[in-house]
Each structure stands twice: as C-alpha cells, then as structure tokens.
PDB file of N, CA and C in Angstrom:
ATOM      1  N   UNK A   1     153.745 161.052  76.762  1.00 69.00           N
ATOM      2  CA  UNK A   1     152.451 160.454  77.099  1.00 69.00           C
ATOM      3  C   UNK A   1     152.231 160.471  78.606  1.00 69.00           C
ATOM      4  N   UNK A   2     153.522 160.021  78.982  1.00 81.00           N
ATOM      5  CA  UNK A   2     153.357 160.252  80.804  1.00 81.00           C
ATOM      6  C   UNK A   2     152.570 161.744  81.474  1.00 81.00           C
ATOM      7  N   UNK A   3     153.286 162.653  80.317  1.00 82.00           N
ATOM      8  CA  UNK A   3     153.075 163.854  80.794  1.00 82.00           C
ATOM      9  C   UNK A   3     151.838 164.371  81.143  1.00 82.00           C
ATOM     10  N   UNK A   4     150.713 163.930  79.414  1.00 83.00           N
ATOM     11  CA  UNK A   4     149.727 164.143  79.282  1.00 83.00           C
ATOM     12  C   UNK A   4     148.205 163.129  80.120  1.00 83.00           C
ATOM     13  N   UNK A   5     148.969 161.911  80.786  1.00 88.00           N
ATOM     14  CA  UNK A   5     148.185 161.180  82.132  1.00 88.00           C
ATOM     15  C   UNK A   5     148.575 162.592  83.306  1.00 88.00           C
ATOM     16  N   UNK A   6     149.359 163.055  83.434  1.00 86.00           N
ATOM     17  CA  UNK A   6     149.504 163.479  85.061  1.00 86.00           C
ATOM     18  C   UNK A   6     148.141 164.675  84.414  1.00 86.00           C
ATOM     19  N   UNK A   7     148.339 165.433  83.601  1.00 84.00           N
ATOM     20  CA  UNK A   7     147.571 166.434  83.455  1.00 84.00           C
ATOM     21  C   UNK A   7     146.327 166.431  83.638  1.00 84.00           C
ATOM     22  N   UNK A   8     146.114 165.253  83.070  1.00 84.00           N
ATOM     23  CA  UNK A   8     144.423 165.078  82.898  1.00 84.00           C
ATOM     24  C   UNK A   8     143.960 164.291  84.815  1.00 84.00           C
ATOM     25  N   UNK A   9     144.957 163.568  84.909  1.00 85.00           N
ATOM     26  CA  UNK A   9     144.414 163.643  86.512  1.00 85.00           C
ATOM     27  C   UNK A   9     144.671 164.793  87.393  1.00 85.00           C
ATOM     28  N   UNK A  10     145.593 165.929  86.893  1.00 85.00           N
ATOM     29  CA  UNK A  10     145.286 167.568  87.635  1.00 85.00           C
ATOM     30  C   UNK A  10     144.206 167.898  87.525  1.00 85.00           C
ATOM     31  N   UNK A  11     144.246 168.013  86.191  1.00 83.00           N
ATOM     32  CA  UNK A  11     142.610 168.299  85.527  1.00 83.00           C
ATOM     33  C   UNK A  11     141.090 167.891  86.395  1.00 83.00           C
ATOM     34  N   UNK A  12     141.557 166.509  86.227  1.00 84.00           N
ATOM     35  CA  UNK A  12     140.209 165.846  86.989  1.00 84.00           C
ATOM     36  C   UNK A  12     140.234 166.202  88.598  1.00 84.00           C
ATOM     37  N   UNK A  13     141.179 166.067  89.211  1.00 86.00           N
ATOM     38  CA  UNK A  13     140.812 166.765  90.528  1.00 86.00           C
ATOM     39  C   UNK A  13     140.728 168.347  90.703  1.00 86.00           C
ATOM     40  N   UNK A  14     141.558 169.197  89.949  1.00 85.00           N
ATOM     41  CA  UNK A  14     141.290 170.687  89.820  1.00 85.00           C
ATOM     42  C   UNK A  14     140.849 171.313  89.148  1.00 85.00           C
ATOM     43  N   UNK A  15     140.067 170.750  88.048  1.00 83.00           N
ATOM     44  CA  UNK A  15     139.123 171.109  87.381  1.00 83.00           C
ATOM     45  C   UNK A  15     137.974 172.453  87.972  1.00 83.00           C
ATOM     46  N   UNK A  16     137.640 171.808  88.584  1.00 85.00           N
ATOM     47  CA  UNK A  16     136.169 172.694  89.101  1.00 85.00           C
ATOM     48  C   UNK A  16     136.882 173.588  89.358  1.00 85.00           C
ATOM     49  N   UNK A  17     137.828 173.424  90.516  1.00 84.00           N
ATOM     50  CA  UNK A  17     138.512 175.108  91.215  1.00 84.00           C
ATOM     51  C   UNK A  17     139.026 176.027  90.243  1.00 84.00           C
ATOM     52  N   UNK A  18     139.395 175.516  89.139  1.00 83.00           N
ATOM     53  CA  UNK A  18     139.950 176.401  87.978  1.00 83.00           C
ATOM     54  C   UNK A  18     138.823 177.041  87.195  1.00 83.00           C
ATOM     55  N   UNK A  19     138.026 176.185  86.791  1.00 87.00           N
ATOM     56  CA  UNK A  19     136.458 176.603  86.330  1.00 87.00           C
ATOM     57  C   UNK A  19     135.996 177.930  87.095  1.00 87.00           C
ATOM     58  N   UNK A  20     135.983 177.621  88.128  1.00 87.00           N
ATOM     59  CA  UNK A  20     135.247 178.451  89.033  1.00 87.00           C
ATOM     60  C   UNK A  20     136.069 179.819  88.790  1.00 87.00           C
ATOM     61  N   UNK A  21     137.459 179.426  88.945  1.00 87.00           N
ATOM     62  CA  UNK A  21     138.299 180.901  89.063  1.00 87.00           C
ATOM     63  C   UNK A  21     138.195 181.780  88.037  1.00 87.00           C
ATOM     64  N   UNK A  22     138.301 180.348  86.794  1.00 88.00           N
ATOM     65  CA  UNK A  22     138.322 181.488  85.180  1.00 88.00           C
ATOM     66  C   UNK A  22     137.185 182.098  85.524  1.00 88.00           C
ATOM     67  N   UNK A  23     135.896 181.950  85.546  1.00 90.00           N
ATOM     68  CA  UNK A  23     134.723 182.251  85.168  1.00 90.00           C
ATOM     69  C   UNK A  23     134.677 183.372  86.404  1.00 90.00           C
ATOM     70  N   UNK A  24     135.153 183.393  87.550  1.00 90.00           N
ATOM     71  CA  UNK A  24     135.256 184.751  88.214  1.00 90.00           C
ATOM     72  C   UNK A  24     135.764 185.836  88.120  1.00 90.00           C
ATOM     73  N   UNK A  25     136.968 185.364  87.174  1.00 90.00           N
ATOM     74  CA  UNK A  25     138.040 186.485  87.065  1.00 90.00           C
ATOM     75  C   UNK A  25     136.869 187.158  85.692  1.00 90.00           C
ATOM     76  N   UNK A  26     136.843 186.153  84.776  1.00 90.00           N
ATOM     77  CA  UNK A  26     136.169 186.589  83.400  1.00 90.00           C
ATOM     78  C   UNK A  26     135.036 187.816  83.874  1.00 90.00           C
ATOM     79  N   UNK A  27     133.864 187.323  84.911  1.00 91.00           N
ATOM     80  CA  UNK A  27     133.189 188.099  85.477  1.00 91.00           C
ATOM     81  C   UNK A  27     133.497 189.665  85.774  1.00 91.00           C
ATOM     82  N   UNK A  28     134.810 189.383  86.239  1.00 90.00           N
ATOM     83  CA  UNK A  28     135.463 190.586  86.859  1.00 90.00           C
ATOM     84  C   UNK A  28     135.540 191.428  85.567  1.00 90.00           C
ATOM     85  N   UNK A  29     136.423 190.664  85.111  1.00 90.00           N
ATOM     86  CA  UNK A  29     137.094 192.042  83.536  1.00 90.00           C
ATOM     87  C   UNK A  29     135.780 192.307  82.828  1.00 90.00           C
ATOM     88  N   UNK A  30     134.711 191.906  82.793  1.00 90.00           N
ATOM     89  CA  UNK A  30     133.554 192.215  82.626  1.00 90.00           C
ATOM     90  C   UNK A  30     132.734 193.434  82.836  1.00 90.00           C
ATOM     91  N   UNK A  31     132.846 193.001  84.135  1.00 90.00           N
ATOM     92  CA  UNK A  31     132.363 194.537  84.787  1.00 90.00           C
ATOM     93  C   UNK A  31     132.988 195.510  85.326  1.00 90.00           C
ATOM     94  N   UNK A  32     134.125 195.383  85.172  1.00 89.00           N
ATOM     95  CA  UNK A  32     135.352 196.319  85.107  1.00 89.00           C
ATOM     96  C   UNK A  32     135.426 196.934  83.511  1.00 89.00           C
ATOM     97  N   UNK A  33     135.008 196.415  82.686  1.00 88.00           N
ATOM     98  CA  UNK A  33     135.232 197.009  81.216  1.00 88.00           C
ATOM     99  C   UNK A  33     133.553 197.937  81.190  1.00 88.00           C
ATOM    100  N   UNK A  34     133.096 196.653  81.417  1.00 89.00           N
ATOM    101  CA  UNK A  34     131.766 197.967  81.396  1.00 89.00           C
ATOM    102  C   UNK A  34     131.159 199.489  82.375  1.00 89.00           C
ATOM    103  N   UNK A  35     132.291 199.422  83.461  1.00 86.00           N
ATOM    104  CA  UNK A  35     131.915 200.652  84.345  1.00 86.00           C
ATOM    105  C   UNK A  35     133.239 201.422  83.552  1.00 86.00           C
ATOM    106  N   UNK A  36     134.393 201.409  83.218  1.00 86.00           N
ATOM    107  CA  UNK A  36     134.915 201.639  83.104  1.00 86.00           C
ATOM    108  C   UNK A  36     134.679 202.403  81.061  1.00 86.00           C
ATOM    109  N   UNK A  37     133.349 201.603  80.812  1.00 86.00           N
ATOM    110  CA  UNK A  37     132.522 202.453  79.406  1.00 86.00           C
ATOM    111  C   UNK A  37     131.789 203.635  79.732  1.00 86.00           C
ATOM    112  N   UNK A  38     131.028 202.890  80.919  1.00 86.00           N
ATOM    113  CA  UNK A  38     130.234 204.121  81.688  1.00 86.00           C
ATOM    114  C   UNK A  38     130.891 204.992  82.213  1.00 86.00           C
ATOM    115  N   UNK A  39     131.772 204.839  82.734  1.00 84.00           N
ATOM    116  CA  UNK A  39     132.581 206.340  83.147  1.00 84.00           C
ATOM    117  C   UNK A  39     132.897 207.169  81.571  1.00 84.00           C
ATOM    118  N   UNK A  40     133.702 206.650  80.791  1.00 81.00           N
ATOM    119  CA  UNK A  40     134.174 207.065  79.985  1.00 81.00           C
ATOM    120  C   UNK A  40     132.712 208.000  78.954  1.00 81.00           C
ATOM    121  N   UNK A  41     132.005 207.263  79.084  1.00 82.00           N
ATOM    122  CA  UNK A  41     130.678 207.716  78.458  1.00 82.00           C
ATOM    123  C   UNK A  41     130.542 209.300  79.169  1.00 82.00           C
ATOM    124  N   UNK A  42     130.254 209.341  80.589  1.00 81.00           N
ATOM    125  CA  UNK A  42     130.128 210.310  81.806  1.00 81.00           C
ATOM    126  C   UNK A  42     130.648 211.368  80.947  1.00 81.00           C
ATOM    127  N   UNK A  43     132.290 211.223  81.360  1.00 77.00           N
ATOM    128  CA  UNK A  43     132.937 211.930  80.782  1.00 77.00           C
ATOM    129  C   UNK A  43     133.082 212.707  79.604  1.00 77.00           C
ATOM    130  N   UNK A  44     132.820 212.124  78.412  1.00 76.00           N
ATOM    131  CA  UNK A  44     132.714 212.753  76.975  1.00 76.00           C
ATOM    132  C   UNK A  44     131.068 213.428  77.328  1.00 76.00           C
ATOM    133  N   UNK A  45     129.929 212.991  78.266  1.00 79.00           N
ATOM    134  CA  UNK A  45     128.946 214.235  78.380  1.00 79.00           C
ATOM    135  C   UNK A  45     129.590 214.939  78.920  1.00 79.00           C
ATOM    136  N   UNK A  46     130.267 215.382  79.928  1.00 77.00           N
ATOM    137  CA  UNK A  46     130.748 216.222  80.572  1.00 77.00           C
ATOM    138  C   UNK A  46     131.534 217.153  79.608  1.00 77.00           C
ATOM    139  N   UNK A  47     132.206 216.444  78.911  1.00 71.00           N
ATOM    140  CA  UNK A  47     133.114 217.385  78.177  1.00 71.00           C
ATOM    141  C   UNK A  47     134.345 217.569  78.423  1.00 71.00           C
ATOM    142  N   UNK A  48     134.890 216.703  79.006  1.00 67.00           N
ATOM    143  CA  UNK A  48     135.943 216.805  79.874  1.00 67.00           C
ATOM    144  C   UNK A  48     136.937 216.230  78.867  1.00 67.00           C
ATOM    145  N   UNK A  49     138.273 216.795  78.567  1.00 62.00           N
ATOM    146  CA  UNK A  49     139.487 216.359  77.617  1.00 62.00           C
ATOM    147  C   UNK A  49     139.969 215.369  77.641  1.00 62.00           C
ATOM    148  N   UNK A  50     139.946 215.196  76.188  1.00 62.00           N
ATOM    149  CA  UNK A  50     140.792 213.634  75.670  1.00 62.00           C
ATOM    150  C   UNK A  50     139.614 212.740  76.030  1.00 62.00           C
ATOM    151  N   UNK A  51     138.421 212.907  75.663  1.00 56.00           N
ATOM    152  CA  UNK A  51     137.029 211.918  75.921  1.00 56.00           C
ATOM    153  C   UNK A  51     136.310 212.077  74.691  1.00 56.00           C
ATOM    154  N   UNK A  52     137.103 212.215  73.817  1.00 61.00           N
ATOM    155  CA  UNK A  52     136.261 212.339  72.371  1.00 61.00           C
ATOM    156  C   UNK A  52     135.381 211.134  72.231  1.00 61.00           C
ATOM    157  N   UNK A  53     134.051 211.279  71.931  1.00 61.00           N
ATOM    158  CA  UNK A  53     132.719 210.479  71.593  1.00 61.00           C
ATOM    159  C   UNK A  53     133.189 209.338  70.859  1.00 61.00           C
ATOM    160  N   UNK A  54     134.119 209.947  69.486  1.00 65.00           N
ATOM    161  CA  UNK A  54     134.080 209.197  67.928  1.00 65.00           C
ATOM    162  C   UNK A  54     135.384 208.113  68.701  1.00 65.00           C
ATOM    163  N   UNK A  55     135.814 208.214  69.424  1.00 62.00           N
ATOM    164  CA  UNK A  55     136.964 207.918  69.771  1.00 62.00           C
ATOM    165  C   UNK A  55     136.718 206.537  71.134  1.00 62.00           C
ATOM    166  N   UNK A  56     135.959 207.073  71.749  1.00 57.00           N
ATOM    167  CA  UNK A  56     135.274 206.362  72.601  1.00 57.00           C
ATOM    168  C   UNK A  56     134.058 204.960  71.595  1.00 57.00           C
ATOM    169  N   UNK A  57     133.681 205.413  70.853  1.00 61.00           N
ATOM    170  CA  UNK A  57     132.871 204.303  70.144  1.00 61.00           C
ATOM    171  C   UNK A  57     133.623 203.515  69.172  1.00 61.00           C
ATOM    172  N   UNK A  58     134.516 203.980  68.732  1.00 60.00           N
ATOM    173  CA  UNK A  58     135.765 202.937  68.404  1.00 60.00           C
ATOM    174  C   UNK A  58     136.360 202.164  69.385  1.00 60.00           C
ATOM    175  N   UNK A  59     136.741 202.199  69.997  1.00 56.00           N
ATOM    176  CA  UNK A  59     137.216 201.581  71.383  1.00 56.00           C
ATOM    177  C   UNK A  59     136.729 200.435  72.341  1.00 56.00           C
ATOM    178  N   UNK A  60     134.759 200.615  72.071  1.00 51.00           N
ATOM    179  CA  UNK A  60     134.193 199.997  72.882  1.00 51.00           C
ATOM    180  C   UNK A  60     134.564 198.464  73.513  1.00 51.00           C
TER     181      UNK A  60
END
C-alpha cells in the first residue's frame, strides 16, 4: 500500500511531463510509420525489388 501512495504522488507531480512525452513520442511513430508508407508506396510505383503492392497492403 505504501508503494502504491509514493506512485500516485509521482504521478501527481510527473504526470503532465510524462503525458506530454507519451503523446510526443506517439506523434513521432506516427509520422514515421506514415512517411515510411509513402516511401514504400514510391517505391512499388517505381518498381523497384522486394516492394510488392499485395505485400505492401498487407502490412499497412
């Protein structure tokens, strides 16, 4: 029980800064997954190997 008081007063003072971080990082892998569709997209127009379409839309 001790344990679960210290936490929740981490919590309450580091709350926000953690908030903030998840939700930046989340941001990140975000738009890192989606340029990283768009390239891959690029690529299978291009024609360029191992960029199969059917393969790529499974994946998304």
């Amino acid at each position: 029980m001790k344990r679960f008081e210290r936490t929740r007063i981490w919590l309450a003072e580091n709350g926000l800064v953690w908030t903030m971080w998840y939700q930046w990082r989340m941001r990140l892998d975000r738009l890192a997954r989606r340029a990283d569709k768009r390239l891959r997209a690029r690529e299978a127009r291009l024609g360029l190997p191992g960029t199969n379409p059917v393969v790529l839309n499974l994946r998304k």
